[in-house]
Amino acid sequence: MTMVTNIKKSPVALAILCFLIEEPMHPYRMQQLIKEREKDEVINVRHRASIYQTIERLHRDKAIKEIE
């Protein structure tokens, strides 16, 4: 197993990685889950763009990959 260690750590990135461990999902669903699980007090997801930007960064850093 190879770990990527140069990932910029943030609450949004951690949440995204946790959700993707559960199952593949769309950023909109991630935003919903953060609110449903009442994590929006520590993870600012009022703007879904922050989720998309973090996903793009994680993909660029090879921490996640897109599946069809």
XYZ file of C-alpha atoms in Angstrom:
68
model
C 0.000 0.000 0.000
C 1.298 3.441 -0.914
C 0.334 6.494 1.101
C 0.289 9.953 -0.368
C 1.842 12.251 2.224
C 1.877 15.568 0.384
C -1.893 16.063 0.680
C -2.963 19.419 2.077
C -4.990 18.536 5.142
C -8.319 20.235 5.737
C -11.650 19.333 7.335
C -13.306 19.259 3.899
C -10.629 16.926 2.489
C -10.926 14.607 5.474
C -14.710 14.465 5.122
C -14.460 13.754 1.383
C -11.989 10.931 1.934
C -14.227 9.421 4.628
C -17.286 9.582 2.385
C -15.417 7.953 -0.483
C -14.405 5.105 1.811
C -18.120 4.503 2.424
C -19.060 4.535 -1.271
C -18.584 6.520 -4.485
C -20.763 9.617 -4.394
C -21.435 12.960 -6.013
C -20.271 16.202 -4.340
C -23.899 17.264 -3.850
C -24.515 14.117 -1.776
C -21.382 14.839 0.257
C -22.714 18.291 1.058
C -26.032 16.782 2.136
C -24.350 14.215 4.383
C -22.217 16.851 6.075
C -25.397 18.743 6.925
C -27.382 15.611 7.884
C -24.603 14.450 10.190
C -24.405 17.956 11.683
C -20.757 18.430 10.744
C -21.469 21.744 9.038
C -20.516 23.544 12.245
C -16.869 22.545 11.732
C -16.869 21.991 7.964
C -17.965 25.020 5.947
C -19.961 23.689 2.992
C -22.378 26.516 2.368
C -20.858 26.745 -1.082
C -20.561 23.437 -2.892
C -17.659 24.941 -4.857
C -15.367 24.265 -1.890
C -16.174 20.558 -2.162
C -15.532 20.548 -5.920
C -12.243 22.429 -5.448
C -11.105 20.020 -2.753
C -12.036 17.004 -4.885
C -10.048 18.479 -7.773
C -7.055 19.026 -5.494
C -7.252 15.478 -4.093
C -7.473 14.122 -7.634
C -4.529 16.230 -8.799
C -2.489 15.015 -5.796
C -3.442 11.424 -6.705
C -5.192 10.844 -3.378
C -8.394 9.858 -5.196
C -9.312 8.772 -8.695
C -12.439 9.053 -10.756
C -14.426 5.933 -11.553
C -17.127 5.511 -14.128
